[in-house]
Short mmCIF file of C-alpha atoms in Angstrom, two decimals:
data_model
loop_
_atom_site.label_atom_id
_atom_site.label_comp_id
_atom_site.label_asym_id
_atom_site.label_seq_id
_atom_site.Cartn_x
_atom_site.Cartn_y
_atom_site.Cartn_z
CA UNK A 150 9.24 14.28 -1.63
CA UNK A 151 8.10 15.27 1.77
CA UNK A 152 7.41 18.67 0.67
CA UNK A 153 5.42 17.57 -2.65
CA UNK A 154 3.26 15.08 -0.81
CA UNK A 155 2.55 16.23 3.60
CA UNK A 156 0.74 12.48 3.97
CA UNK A 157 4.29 10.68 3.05
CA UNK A 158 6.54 13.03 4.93
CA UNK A 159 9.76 11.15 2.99
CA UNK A 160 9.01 8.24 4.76
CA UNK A 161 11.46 5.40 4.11
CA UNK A 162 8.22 2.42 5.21
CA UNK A 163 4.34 2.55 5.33
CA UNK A 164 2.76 -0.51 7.20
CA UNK A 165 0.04 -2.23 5.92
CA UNK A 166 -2.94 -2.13 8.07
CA UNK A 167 -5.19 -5.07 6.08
CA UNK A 168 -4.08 -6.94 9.12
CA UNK A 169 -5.32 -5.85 12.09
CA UNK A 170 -8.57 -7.84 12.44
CA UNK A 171 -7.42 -10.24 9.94
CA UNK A 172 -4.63 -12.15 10.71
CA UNK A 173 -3.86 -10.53 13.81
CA UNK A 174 -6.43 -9.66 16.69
CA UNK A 175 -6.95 -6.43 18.60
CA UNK A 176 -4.39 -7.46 21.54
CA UNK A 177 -1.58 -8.25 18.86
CA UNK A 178 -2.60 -5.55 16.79
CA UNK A 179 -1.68 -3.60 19.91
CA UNK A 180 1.59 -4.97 20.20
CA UNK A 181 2.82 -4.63 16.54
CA UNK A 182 1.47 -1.07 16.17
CA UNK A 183 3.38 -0.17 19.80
CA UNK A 184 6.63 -1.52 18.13
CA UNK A 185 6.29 0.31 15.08
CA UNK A 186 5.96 3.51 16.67
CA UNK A 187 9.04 2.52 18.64
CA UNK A 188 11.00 1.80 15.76
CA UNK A 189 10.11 5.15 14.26
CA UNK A 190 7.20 4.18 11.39
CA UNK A 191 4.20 6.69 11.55
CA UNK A 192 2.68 5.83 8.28
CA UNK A 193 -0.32 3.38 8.62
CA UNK A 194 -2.08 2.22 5.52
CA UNK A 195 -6.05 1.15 5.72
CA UNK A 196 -9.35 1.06 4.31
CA UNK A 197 -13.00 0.75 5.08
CA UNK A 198 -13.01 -2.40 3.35
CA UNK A 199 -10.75 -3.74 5.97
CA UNK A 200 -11.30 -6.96 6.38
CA UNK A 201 -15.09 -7.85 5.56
CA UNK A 202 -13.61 -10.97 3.79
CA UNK A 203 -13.35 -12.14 6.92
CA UNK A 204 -16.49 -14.67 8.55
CA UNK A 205 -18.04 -12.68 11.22
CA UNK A 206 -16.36 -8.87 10.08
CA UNK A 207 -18.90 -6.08 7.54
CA UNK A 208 -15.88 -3.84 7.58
CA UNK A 209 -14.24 -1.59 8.81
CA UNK A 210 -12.47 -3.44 11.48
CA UNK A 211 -9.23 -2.46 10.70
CA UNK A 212 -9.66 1.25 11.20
CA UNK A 213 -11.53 0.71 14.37
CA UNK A 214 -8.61 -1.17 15.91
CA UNK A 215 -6.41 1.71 14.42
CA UNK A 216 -8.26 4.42 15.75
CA UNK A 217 -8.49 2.85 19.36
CA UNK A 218 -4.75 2.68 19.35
CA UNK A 219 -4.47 5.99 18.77
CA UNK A 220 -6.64 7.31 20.82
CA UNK A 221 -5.17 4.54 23.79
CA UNK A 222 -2.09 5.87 22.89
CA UNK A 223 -2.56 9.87 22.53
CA UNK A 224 -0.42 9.68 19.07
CA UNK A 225 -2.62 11.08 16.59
CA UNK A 226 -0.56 13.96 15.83
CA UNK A 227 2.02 12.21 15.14
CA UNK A 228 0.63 9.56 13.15
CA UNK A 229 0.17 9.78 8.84
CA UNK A 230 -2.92 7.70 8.12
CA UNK A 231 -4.37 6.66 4.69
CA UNK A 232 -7.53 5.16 4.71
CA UNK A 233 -9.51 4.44 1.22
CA UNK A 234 -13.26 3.79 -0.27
CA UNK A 235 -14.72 1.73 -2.54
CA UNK A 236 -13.09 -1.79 -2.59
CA UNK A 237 -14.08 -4.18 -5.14
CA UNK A 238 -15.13 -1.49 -7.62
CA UNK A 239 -18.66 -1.34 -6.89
CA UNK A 240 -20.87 0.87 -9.60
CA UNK A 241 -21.80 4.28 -7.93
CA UNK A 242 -18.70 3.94 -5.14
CA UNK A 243 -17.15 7.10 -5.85
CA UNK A 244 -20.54 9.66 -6.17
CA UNK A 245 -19.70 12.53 -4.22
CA UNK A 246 -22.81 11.44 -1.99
CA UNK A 247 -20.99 8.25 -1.06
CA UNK A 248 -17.43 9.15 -0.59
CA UNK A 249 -18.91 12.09 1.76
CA UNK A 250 -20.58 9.49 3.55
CA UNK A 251 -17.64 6.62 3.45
CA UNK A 252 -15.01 9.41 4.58
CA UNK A 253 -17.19 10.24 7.77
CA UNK A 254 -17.60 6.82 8.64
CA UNK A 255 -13.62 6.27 8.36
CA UNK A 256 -13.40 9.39 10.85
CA UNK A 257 -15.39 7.91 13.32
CA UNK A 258 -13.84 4.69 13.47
CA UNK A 259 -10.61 6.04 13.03
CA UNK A 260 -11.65 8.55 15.57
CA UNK A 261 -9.96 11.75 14.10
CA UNK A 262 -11.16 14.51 12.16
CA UNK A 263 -8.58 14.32 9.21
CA UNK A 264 -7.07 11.09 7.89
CA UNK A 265 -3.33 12.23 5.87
CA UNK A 266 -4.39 9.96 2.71
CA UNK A 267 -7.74 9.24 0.72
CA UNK A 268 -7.42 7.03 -1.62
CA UNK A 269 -9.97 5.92 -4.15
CA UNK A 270 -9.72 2.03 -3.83
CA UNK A 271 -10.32 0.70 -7.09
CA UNK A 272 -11.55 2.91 -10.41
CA UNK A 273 -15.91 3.32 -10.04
CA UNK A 274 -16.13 3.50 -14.26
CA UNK A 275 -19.79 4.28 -13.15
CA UNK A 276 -19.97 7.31 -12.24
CA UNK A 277 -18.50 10.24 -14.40
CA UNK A 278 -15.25 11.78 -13.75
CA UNK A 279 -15.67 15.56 -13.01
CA UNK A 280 -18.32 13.81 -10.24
CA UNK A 281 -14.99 11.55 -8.94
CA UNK A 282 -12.82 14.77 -8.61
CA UNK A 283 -15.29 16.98 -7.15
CA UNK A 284 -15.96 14.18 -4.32
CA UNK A 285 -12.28 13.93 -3.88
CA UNK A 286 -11.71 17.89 -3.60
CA UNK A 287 -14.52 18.26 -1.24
CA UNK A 288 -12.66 16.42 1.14
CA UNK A 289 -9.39 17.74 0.55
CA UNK A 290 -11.04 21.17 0.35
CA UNK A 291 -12.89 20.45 4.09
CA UNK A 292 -9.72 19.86 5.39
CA UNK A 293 -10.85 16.11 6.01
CA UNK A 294 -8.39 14.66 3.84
CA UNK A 295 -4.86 16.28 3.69
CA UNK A 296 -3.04 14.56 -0.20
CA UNK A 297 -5.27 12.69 -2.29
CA UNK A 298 -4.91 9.13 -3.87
CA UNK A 299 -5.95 6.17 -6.28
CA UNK A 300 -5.26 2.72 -5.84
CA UNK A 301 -5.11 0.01 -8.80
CA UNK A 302 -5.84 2.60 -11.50
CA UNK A 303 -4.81 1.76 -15.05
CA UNK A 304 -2.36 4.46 -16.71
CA UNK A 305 -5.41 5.74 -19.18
CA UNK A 306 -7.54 6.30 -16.55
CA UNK A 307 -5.18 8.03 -13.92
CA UNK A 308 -4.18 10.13 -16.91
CA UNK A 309 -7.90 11.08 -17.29
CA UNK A 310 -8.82 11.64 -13.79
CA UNK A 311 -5.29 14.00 -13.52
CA UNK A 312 -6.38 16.09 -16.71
CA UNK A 313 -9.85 16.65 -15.46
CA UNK A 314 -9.15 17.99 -11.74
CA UNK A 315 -6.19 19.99 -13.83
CA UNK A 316 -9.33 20.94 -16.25
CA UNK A 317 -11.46 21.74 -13.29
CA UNK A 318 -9.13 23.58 -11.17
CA UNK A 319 -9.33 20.79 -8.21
CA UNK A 320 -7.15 18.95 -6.22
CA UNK A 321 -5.61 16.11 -8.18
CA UNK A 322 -4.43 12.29 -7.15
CA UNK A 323 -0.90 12.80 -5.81
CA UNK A 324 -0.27 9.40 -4.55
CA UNK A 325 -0.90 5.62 -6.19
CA UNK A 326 -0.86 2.19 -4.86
CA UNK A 327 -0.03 -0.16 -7.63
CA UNK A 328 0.07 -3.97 -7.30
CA UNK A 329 4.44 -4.37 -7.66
CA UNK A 330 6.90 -6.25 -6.71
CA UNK A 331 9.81 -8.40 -7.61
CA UNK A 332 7.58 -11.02 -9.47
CA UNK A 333 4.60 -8.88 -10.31
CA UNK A 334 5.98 -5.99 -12.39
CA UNK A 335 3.49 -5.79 -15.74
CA UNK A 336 0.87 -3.24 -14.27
CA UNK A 337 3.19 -0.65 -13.30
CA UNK A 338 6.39 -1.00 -15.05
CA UNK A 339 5.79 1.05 -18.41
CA UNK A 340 2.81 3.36 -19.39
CA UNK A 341 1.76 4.02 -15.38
CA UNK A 342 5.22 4.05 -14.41
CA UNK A 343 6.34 6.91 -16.71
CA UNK A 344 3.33 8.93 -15.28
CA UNK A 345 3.91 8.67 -11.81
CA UNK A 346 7.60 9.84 -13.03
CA UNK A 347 6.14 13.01 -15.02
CA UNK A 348 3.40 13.99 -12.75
CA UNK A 349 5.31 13.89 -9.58
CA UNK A 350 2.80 10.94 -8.67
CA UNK A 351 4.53 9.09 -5.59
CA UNK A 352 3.42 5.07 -5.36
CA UNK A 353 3.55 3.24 -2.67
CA UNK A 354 3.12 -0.44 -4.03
CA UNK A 355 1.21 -2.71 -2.10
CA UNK A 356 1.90 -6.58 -2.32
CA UNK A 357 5.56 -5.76 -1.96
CA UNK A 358 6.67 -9.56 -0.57
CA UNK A 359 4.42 -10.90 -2.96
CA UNK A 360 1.73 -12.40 0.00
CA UNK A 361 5.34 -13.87 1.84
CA UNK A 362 6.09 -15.43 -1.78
CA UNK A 363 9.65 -13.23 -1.94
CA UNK A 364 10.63 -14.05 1.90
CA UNK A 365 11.55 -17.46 0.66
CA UNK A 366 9.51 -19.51 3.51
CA UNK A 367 7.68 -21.35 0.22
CA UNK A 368 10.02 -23.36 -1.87
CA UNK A 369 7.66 -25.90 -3.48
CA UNK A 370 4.22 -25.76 -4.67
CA UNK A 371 3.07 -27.72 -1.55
CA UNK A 372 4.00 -25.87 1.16
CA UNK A 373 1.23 -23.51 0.40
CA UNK A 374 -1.37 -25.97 -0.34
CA UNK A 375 -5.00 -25.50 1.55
CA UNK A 376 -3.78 -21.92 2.90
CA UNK A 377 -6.40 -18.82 2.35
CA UNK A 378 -3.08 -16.98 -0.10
CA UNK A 379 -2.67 -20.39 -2.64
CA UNK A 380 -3.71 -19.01 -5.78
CA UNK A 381 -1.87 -15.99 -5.36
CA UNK A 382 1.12 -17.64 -4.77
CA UNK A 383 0.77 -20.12 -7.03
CA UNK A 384 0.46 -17.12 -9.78
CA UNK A 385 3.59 -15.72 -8.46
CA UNK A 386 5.61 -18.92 -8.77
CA UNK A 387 4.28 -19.31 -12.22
CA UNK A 388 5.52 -15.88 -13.30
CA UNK A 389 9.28 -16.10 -12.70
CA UNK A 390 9.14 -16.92 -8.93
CA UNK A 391 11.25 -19.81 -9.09
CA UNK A 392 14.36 -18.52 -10.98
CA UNK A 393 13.87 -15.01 -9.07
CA UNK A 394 13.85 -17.02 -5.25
CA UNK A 395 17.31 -18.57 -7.24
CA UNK A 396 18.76 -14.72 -7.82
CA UNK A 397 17.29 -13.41 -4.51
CA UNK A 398 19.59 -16.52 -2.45
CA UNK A 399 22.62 -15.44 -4.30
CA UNK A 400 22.28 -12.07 -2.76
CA UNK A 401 21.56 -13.47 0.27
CA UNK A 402 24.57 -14.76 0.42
CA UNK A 403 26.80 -11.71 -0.51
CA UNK A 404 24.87 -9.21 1.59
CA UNK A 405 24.00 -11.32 4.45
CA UNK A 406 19.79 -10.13 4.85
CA UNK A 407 17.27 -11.99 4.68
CA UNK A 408 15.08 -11.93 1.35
CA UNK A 409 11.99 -9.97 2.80
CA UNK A 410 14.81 -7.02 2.90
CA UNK A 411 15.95 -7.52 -0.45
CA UNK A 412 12.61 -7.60 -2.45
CA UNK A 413 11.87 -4.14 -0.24
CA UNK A 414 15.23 -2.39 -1.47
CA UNK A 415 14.79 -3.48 -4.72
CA UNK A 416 11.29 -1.61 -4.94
CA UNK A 417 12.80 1.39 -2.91
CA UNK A 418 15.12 2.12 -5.67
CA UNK A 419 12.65 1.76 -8.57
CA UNK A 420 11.52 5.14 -10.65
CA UNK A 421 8.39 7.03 -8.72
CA UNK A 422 8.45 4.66 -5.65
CA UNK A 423 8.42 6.32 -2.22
CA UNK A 424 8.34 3.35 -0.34
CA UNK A 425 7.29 0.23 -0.09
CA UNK A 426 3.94 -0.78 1.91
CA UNK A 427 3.94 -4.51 3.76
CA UNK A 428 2.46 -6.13 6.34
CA UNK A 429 3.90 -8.08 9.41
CA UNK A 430 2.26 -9.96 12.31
CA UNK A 431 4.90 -10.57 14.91
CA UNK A 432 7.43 -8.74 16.32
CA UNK A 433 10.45 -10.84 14.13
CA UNK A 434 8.52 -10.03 10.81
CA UNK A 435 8.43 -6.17 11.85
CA UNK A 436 11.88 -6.30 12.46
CA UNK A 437 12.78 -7.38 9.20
CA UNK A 438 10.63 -4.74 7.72
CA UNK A 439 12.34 -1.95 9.38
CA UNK A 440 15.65 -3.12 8.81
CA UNK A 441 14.98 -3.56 5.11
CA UNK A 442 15.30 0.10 4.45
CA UNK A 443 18.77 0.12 5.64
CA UNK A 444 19.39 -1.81 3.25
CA UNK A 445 21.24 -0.80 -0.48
CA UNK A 446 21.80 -2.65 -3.10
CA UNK A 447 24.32 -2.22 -5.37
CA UNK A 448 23.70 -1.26 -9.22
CA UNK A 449 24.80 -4.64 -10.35
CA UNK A 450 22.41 -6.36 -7.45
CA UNK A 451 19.17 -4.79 -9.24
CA UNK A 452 20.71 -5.05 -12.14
CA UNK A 453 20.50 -9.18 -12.16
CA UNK A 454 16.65 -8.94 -9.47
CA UNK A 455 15.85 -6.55 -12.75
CA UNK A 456 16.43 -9.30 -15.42
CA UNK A 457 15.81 -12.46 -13.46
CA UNK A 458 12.53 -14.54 -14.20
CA UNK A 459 12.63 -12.60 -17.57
CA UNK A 460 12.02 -14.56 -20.75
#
């Protein structure tokens, strides 16, 4: 795996950057990214999208804080960083003229001249594929991006955009970020799945705790009521959550971790998945995250995570 795909490196955890400037400021961000170099993770996931949802933030906010760590820190070299254009989908995102012009702009805030990973965010059905590849082998061919990627692609379309850079002789989407985990399994499992398997296409699913549902700190309906993640975790709940919280307790019990660890070992030993990508704000979450790869289930633990909330 590290061989096939340089920007991975057979990492065992990538860390989900949609945080810094979010949920955590710069000072904290600070403090969680100095602990996960301590622990050993070098693979930081981000976006220029990151996180103008936020009042106040256009943008971009998450790389900036990434890049000023790095610098702070003198660790660029040893750092893999995936950064990605076009959130939201918007028509035109992925013209060669603006992922030229979105890349530079992550460089500079990320203040590097090569990020590891460039990901397309989300599928621009605008603009015309052999346009999409030749934007995304310009910047691998530049040397500005090192492994190429898409993120929330359907299976037809990565299979499209694969055969035409394999048509055109360019530099094809190695890596994917699907939307999977224990209770959200319908967009990968099956047709994408099976082509990340033949195409040697690693995914690193984001989402993996399910926005905290699979740590197990919700239990009813209420206590997520008037937070920002309540209709995602109400969706969650309503698609096997319940009975799969049930299963996740009774291996709990047997292996002694907590659930955060068990939903992440579950996805580590799924078909095409190089590791899992999640998120953590304090120094306790992180260490849960880091631990969780230590972590092996046995056949008849995934076995019964596998078939639980199943109709």
């Amino acid at each position: 795996m590290a061989d096939a795909h340089p920007s991975i490196g057979g990492i065992p955890l990538a860390f989900g950057g949609n945080v810094f400037g979010w949920t955590i400021d710069r000072d904290q961000s600070f403090v969680v990214l100095d602990a996960l170099y301590e622990a050993g993770v070098r693979t930081i996931d981000s976006a220029e999208g990151y996180s103008a949802w936020v009042p106040g933030n256009k943008g971009g906010e998450s790389e900036t804080i990434l890049g000023e760590w790095m610098e702070s820190r003198g660790v660029r070299k040893d750092m893999l960083i995936g950064t990605k254009t076009g959130m939201g989908g918007p028509p035109g995102a992925l013209k060669p003229e603006n992922v030229a012009k979105a890349l530079e702009g992550s460089l500079d805030r990320l203040r590097t001249d090569y990020v590891d990973l460039y990901y397309a965010h989300r599928d621009d059905l605008t603009t015309p594929l052999d346009e999409v590849v030749s934007a995304y082998d310009e910047a691998f061919r530049s040397g500005k991006a090192r492994e190429l990627g898409a993120s929330n692609y359907t299976a037809g379309r990565l299979a499209e955009i694969v055969a035409t850079a394999e048509r055109m002789g360019a530099q094809p989407y190695t890596v994917m970020q699907p939307k999977y985990n224990l209770v959200w399994r319908q967009e990968f499992e099956g047709p994408l799945q099976d082509l990340c398997v033949a195409k040697g296409i690693a995914a690193l699913p984001y989402y993996g705790l399910a926005s905290g549902f699979l740590t197990g700190k919700y239990r009813k309906a209420a206590d997520w009521e008037g937070i920002s993640r309540a209709l995602a975790l109400s969706e969650f709940a309503d698609n096997g959550g319940w009975d799969m919280l049930a299963v996740m307790d009774e291996i709990s019990a047997e292996t002694g971790a907590p659930l955060s660890r068990i939903a992440l070992a579950w996805l580590t030993a799924q078909p095409a998945i190089a590791a899992p990508l999640a998120s953590a704000t304090t120094l306790e979450q992180l260490d849960d995250l880091v631990q969780a790869v230590s972590l092996e289930l046995t056949p008849e633990q995934i076995s019964r995570l596998d078939n639980a909330g199943r109709p």
